[in-house]
Amino acid sequence: MTLQQIKYILGVADSGSFNKASEKLFISQPSLTSSVHDAEAELGFQIFNRSSRGVTITERGQDFLLDARDLFKKYEELLKKHCGTEKKTFSVSTLYYAFARKAFVEIVKKYSPQGFDFAFCEKKASDVIADVANETSTIGILYLSDSNREEINKSLNADKLEFHHLTECNAFVYLHKKHPLAKKESISLKELQDYRFITFDTDDVKSFFSDEVISQYGLDKAITVADRATELNLIEQLNGYTFLSGIYGEDSNAGDGSGDSGENFVLIPLQNLDENISHCFELGYITKAGQRMNDISLTYIDVIRRILHIAGFTC
């Protein structure tokens, strides 16, 4: 087995599919599939279970990946130590935030002449944490709430990561402007019961509500999608909705940079079910604990703070 095959295997594991991995690794999907298959044949067991939805990692594959990551990390450290020039990289994993994309574009423009390799990934919170933990990404952006704070902090501590506060925000309902509820000043969960809930990750709604509320209002029967364009299309065509933390970039009309005009969608405050339960969120970024941030990382966070400040948030 070659180091290149190990790199491919790690790429598939991190991407969750051969298709996504082939794009990130700049290799055709048939070649990538063949290379991984040959590696599995040499090992004598499957690393991945394949399905139409992507891949999952087998039990033996999990053990293999732990050792493979360790080996490949040592290989990269060897190259850094003994090669004449060190490859400069900057990567970000984040929840689906327009301000994070906008800030990243500014960073790419500023630092491209210095020869950096860049990567930007939008993922669910658990994957953001995993990317920073295994150093796939330099910085991760996510939020804490009353519902997820304990679980997220437990994961951060286990992976020796630190959460850094940026600002606070509130929960909103995200609708198309033609939705029957689009003109309301605020919306309750009861009013949403007749409409379809659209989400990237059903686990993420636990950041907003308790298991009891999720079950009572049918939020556990959501339509789950994999990309922003599909979500927006379903919200428009089905009179659907989703929940957001209400943070965007300078285009405060909820434009998300996906090609769909922000003016076609609206953000309406979500009514609290219980005045003792807060729908306030703490937005922040995560890094390796005790790790000194380099110049490009500090600049990226500075750009984010500026964008949030322009949008009316206190940082």
CSV table of N, CA and C in Angstrom, one decimal, residues 217-302:
chain,number,residue,atom,x,y,z
A,217,TYR,N,-44.0,18.7,18.2
A,217,TYR,CA,-44.3,19.5,17.0
A,217,TYR,C,-43.8,18.9,15.7
A,218,GLY,N,-43.5,17.6,15.7
A,218,GLY,CA,-43.1,16.9,14.5
A,218,GLY,C,-41.8,17.3,13.8
A,219,LEU,N,-40.9,17.9,14.6
A,219,LEU,CA,-39.7,18.4,14.0
A,219,LEU,C,-38.7,17.2,13.7
A,220,ASP,N,-39.1,16.0,14.3
A,220,ASP,CA,-38.2,14.8,14.0
A,220,ASP,C,-38.6,14.2,12.7
A,221,LYS,N,-39.6,14.8,12.0
A,221,LYS,CA,-40.0,14.3,10.6
A,221,LYS,C,-39.6,15.3,9.6
A,222,ALA,N,-38.4,15.8,9.7
A,222,ALA,CA,-38.0,16.9,8.8
A,222,ALA,C,-37.5,16.3,7.4
A,223,ILE,N,-37.6,17.1,6.4
A,223,ILE,CA,-36.9,16.7,5.1
A,223,ILE,C,-35.5,17.1,5.2
A,224,THR,N,-34.6,16.2,5.1
A,224,THR,CA,-33.1,16.4,5.3
A,224,THR,C,-32.5,16.6,3.9
A,225,VAL,N,-31.7,17.6,3.7
A,225,VAL,CA,-31.1,17.9,2.4
A,225,VAL,C,-29.5,18.0,2.7
A,226,ALA,N,-28.8,18.0,1.5
A,226,ALA,CA,-27.4,18.0,1.6
A,226,ALA,C,-26.7,19.3,1.2
A,227,ASP,N,-27.5,20.2,0.6
A,227,ASP,CA,-26.9,21.5,0.1
A,227,ASP,C,-27.9,22.6,0.3
A,228,ARG,N,-27.4,23.8,0.2
A,228,ARG,CA,-28.2,25.1,0.4
A,228,ARG,C,-29.2,25.3,-0.7
A,229,ALA,N,-28.8,25.0,-2.0
A,229,ALA,CA,-29.7,25.2,-3.1
A,229,ALA,C,-30.9,24.4,-3.0
A,230,THR,N,-30.8,23.1,-2.6
A,230,THR,CA,-31.9,22.2,-2.5
A,230,THR,C,-32.8,22.7,-1.3
A,231,GLU,N,-32.2,23.1,-0.2
A,231,GLU,CA,-33.0,23.7,0.9
A,231,GLU,C,-33.8,24.8,0.5
A,232,LEU,N,-33.2,25.8,-0.2
A,232,LEU,CA,-34.0,27.0,-0.6
A,232,LEU,C,-35.1,26.7,-1.6
A,233,ASN,N,-34.8,25.7,-2.5
A,233,ASN,CA,-35.9,25.3,-3.4
A,233,ASN,C,-37.1,24.7,-2.8
A,234,LEU,N,-36.8,23.8,-1.8
A,234,LEU,CA,-37.9,23.2,-1.1
A,234,LEU,C,-38.7,24.2,-0.2
A,235,ILE,N,-37.9,25.1,0.4
A,235,ILE,CA,-38.6,26.1,1.3
A,235,ILE,C,-39.6,26.9,0.4
A,236,GLU,N,-39.1,27.2,-0.8
A,236,GLU,CA,-40.0,28.0,-1.7
A,236,GLU,C,-41.2,27.2,-2.3
A,237,GLN,N,-40.9,26.0,-2.8
A,237,GLN,CA,-41.9,25.2,-3.5
A,237,GLN,C,-42.9,24.5,-2.6
A,238,LEU,N,-42.5,24.2,-1.3
A,238,LEU,CA,-43.4,23.5,-0.4
A,238,LEU,C,-43.9,24.4,0.7
A,239,ASN,N,-43.7,25.7,0.6
A,239,ASN,CA,-44.0,26.5,1.7
A,239,ASN,C,-43.3,26.0,3.0
A,240,GLY,N,-42.1,25.6,2.8
A,240,GLY,CA,-41.4,25.0,4.0
A,240,GLY,C,-40.7,26.1,4.8
A,241,TYR,N,-39.9,25.7,5.8
A,241,TYR,CA,-39.2,26.6,6.7
A,241,TYR,C,-38.0,25.9,7.3
A,242,THR,N,-37.1,26.7,7.8
A,242,THR,CA,-36.0,26.1,8.6
A,242,THR,C,-35.8,27.1,9.7
A,243,PHE,N,-34.9,26.7,10.7
A,243,PHE,CA,-34.5,27.6,11.8
A,243,PHE,C,-33.1,28.1,11.5
A,244,LEU,N,-32.8,29.4,11.8
A,244,LEU,CA,-31.5,29.9,11.7
A,244,LEU,C,-31.2,30.8,12.9
A,245,SER,N,-29.9,31.0,13.1
A,245,SER,CA,-29.5,31.8,14.2
A,245,SER,C,-29.5,33.3,13.9
A,246,GLY,N,-29.9,33.6,12.7
A,246,GLY,CA,-30.1,35.1,12.4
A,246,GLY,C,-28.9,35.9,12.1
A,247,ILE,N,-27.8,35.2,11.7
A,247,ILE,CA,-26.5,35.9,11.4
A,247,ILE,C,-26.2,35.8,9.9
A,248,TYR,N,-26.0,36.9,9.3
A,248,TYR,CA,-25.6,37.0,7.9
A,248,TYR,C,-24.6,38.0,7.8
A,249,GLY,N,-24.1,38.2,6.5
A,249,GLY,CA,-23.1,39.2,6.3
A,249,GLY,C,-23.7,40.6,6.1
A,250,GLU,N,-23.1,41.4,5.3
A,250,GLU,CA,-23.5,42.7,5.1
A,250,GLU,C,-24.9,42.7,4.4
A,251,ASP,N,-25.2,41.7,3.6
A,251,ASP,CA,-26.5,41.6,2.9
A,251,ASP,C,-27.5,41.1,4.0
A,252,SER,N,-28.0,41.9,4.8
A,252,SER,CA,-28.8,41.5,6.0
A,252,SER,C,-30.2,41.0,5.6
A,253,ASN,N,-30.5,41.0,4.3
A,253,ASN,CA,-31.8,40.5,3.9
A,253,ASN,C,-31.8,39.0,3.8
A,254,ALA,N,-30.8,38.4,4.4
A,254,ALA,CA,-30.7,36.9,4.4
A,254,ALA,C,-30.1,36.3,3.2
A,255,GLY,N,-29.5,37.1,2.4
A,255,GLY,CA,-28.8,36.5,1.2
A,255,GLY,C,-27.7,35.6,1.7
A,256,ASP,N,-27.6,34.4,1.0
A,256,ASP,CA,-26.7,33.4,1.5
A,256,ASP,C,-25.5,33.2,0.5
A,257,GLY,N,-25.5,34.0,-0.6
A,257,GLY,CA,-24.4,33.8,-1.5
A,257,GLY,C,-24.5,32.6,-2.4
A,258,SER,N,-25.6,31.9,-2.4
A,258,SER,CA,-25.7,30.6,-3.1
A,258,SER,C,-26.2,30.9,-4.6
A,259,GLY,N,-26.5,32.1,-4.9
A,259,GLY,CA,-27.1,32.4,-6.2
A,259,GLY,C,-28.5,32.8,-6.1
A,260,ASP,N,-29.2,32.5,-5.0
A,260,ASP,CA,-30.6,32.9,-4.8
A,260,ASP,C,-30.6,34.2,-4.1
A,261,SER,N,-31.3,35.1,-4.6
A,261,SER,CA,-31.4,36.5,-4.0
A,261,SER,C,-31.9,36.4,-2.6
A,262,GLY,N,-31.2,37.1,-1.7
A,262,GLY,CA,-31.7,37.1,-0.3
A,262,GLY,C,-33.0,37.8,-0.2
A,263,GLU,N,-33.4,38.7,-1.1
A,263,GLU,CA,-34.6,39.4,-0.9
A,263,GLU,C,-35.8,38.5,-1.2
A,264,ASN,N,-35.6,37.3,-1.6
A,264,ASN,CA,-36.7,36.4,-1.8
A,264,ASN,C,-37.1,35.6,-0.5
A,265,PHE,N,-36.3,35.8,0.5
A,265,PHE,CA,-36.5,35.1,1.8
A,265,PHE,C,-36.5,36.0,2.9
A,266,VAL,N,-37.2,35.6,4.0
A,266,VAL,CA,-37.3,36.5,5.2
A,266,VAL,C,-36.9,35.8,6.4
A,267,LEU,N,-36.4,36.5,7.4
A,267,LEU,CA,-36.2,36.0,8.7
A,267,LEU,C,-37.2,36.6,9.7
A,268,ILE,N,-37.9,35.7,10.4
A,268,ILE,CA,-38.9,36.2,11.4
A,268,ILE,C,-38.6,35.6,12.8
A,269,PRO,N,-38.5,36.4,13.8
A,269,PRO,CA,-38.2,35.9,15.2
A,269,PRO,C,-39.1,34.8,15.6
A,270,LEU,N,-38.5,33.8,16.2
A,270,LEU,CA,-39.2,32.6,16.7
A,270,LEU,C,-39.7,32.9,18.1
A,271,GLN,N,-40.9,32.7,18.4
A,271,GLN,CA,-41.5,32.9,19.7
A,271,GLN,C,-41.0,31.9,20.7
A,272,ASN,N,-40.6,32.2,21.9
A,272,ASN,CA,-40.2,31.3,22.9
A,272,ASN,C,-41.4,30.5,23.4
A,273,LEU,N,-41.3,29.2,23.5
A,273,LEU,CA,-42.4,28.4,24.1
A,273,LEU,C,-42.5,28.7,25.6
A,274,ASP,N,-41.3,28.9,26.2
A,274,ASP,CA,-41.3,29.1,27.7
A,274,ASP,C,-40.3,30.3,27.9
A,275,GLU,N,-40.8,31.3,28.6
A,275,GLU,CA,-39.9,32.4,28.9
A,275,GLU,C,-38.7,32.1,29.7
A,276,ASN,N,-38.7,30.9,30.3
A,276,ASN,CA,-37.5,30.5,31.0
A,276,ASN,C,-36.5,29.8,30.1
A,277,ILE,N,-36.9,29.5,28.9
A,277,ILE,CA,-36.0,28.8,27.9
A,277,ILE,C,-35.5,29.9,26.9
A,278,SER,N,-34.2,30.0,26.8
A,278,SER,CA,-33.6,31.0,25.9
A,278,SER,C,-33.3,30.4,24.5
A,279,HIS,N,-33.6,31.2,23.5
A,279,HIS,CA,-33.3,30.9,22.1
A,279,HIS,C,-32.1,31.8,21.7
A,280,CYS,N,-31.3,32.1,22.6
A,280,CYS,CA,-30.1,32.9,22.3
A,280,CYS,C,-28.9,32.0,22.1
A,281,PHE,N,-28.1,32.4,21.1
A,281,PHE,CA,-26.9,31.6,20.7
A,281,PHE,C,-25.6,32.4,20.9
A,282,GLU,N,-24.6,31.6,21.2
A,282,GLU,CA,-23.3,32.3,21.3
A,282,GLU,C,-22.4,31.8,20.1
A,283,LEU,N,-22.2,32.7,19.2
A,283,LEU,CA,-21.4,32.4,18.0
A,283,LEU,C,-19.9,32.5,18.3
A,284,GLY,N,-19.1,31.6,17.8
A,284,GLY,CA,-17.7,31.6,18.1
A,284,GLY,C,-16.9,30.8,17.1
A,285,TYR,N,-15.6,30.7,17.3
A,285,TYR,CA,-14.8,29.9,16.5
A,285,TYR,C,-13.9,29.0,17.4
A,286,ILE,N,-13.5,27.8,16.8
A,286,ILE,CA,-12.7,26.9,17.6
A,286,ILE,C,-11.3,26.7,17.0
A,287,THR,N,-10.4,26.5,17.9
A,287,THR,CA,-9.0,26.2,17.4
A,287,THR,C,-8.4,25.2,18.3
A,288,LYS,N,-7.2,24.7,18.0
A,288,LYS,CA,-6.5,23.8,18.9
A,288,LYS,C,-6.2,24.5,20.2
A,289,ALA,N,-6.4,23.8,21.3
A,289,ALA,CA,-6.1,24.5,22.6
A,289,ALA,C,-4.6,24.8,22.8
A,290,GLY,N,-4.4,26.1,23.2
A,290,GLY,CA,-3.0,26.5,23.4
A,290,GLY,C,-2.2,26.8,22.2
A,291,GLN,N,-2.8,26.6,21.0
A,291,GLN,CA,-2.1,26.9,19.8
A,291,GLN,C,-2.1,28.4,19.4
A,292,ARG,N,-1.0,28.9,19.1
A,292,ARG,CA,-0.9,30.3,18.7
A,292,ARG,C,-1.4,30.5,17.3
A,293,MET,N,-2.3,31.4,17.1
A,293,MET,CA,-2.9,31.6,15.8
A,293,MET,C,-1.9,32.4,14.9
A,294,ASN,N,-1.8,32.0,13.7
A,294,ASN,CA,-0.8,32.7,12.8
A,294,ASN,C,-1.5,34.0,12.2
A,295,ASP,N,-0.8,34.7,11.4
A,295,ASP,CA,-1.2,36.0,10.9
A,295,ASP,C,-2.5,35.8,10.0
A,296,ILE,N,-2.5,34.8,9.2
A,296,ILE,CA,-3.7,34.7,8.3
A,296,ILE,C,-5.0,34.3,9.1
A,297,SER,N,-4.8,33.5,10.1
A,297,SER,CA,-6.0,33.1,11.0
A,297,SER,C,-6.5,34.4,11.7
A,298,LEU,N,-5.6,35.1,12.3
A,298,LEU,CA,-6.0,36.3,13.0
A,298,LEU,C,-6.7,37.3,12.0
A,299,THR,N,-6.2,37.4,10.8
A,299,THR,CA,-6.8,38.3,9.9
A,299,THR,C,-8.2,37.9,9.5
A,300,TYR,N,-8.3,36.6,9.3
A,300,TYR,CA,-9.7,36.0,9.0
A,300,TYR,C,-10.7,36.4,10.1
A,301,ILE,N,-10.3,36.2,11.3
A,301,ILE,CA,-11.2,36.5,12.4
A,301,ILE,C,-11.5,38.0,12.5
A,302,ASP,N,-10.5,38.8,12.2
A,302,ASP,CA,-10.7,40.3,12.2
A,302,ASP,C,-11.7,40.7,11.1
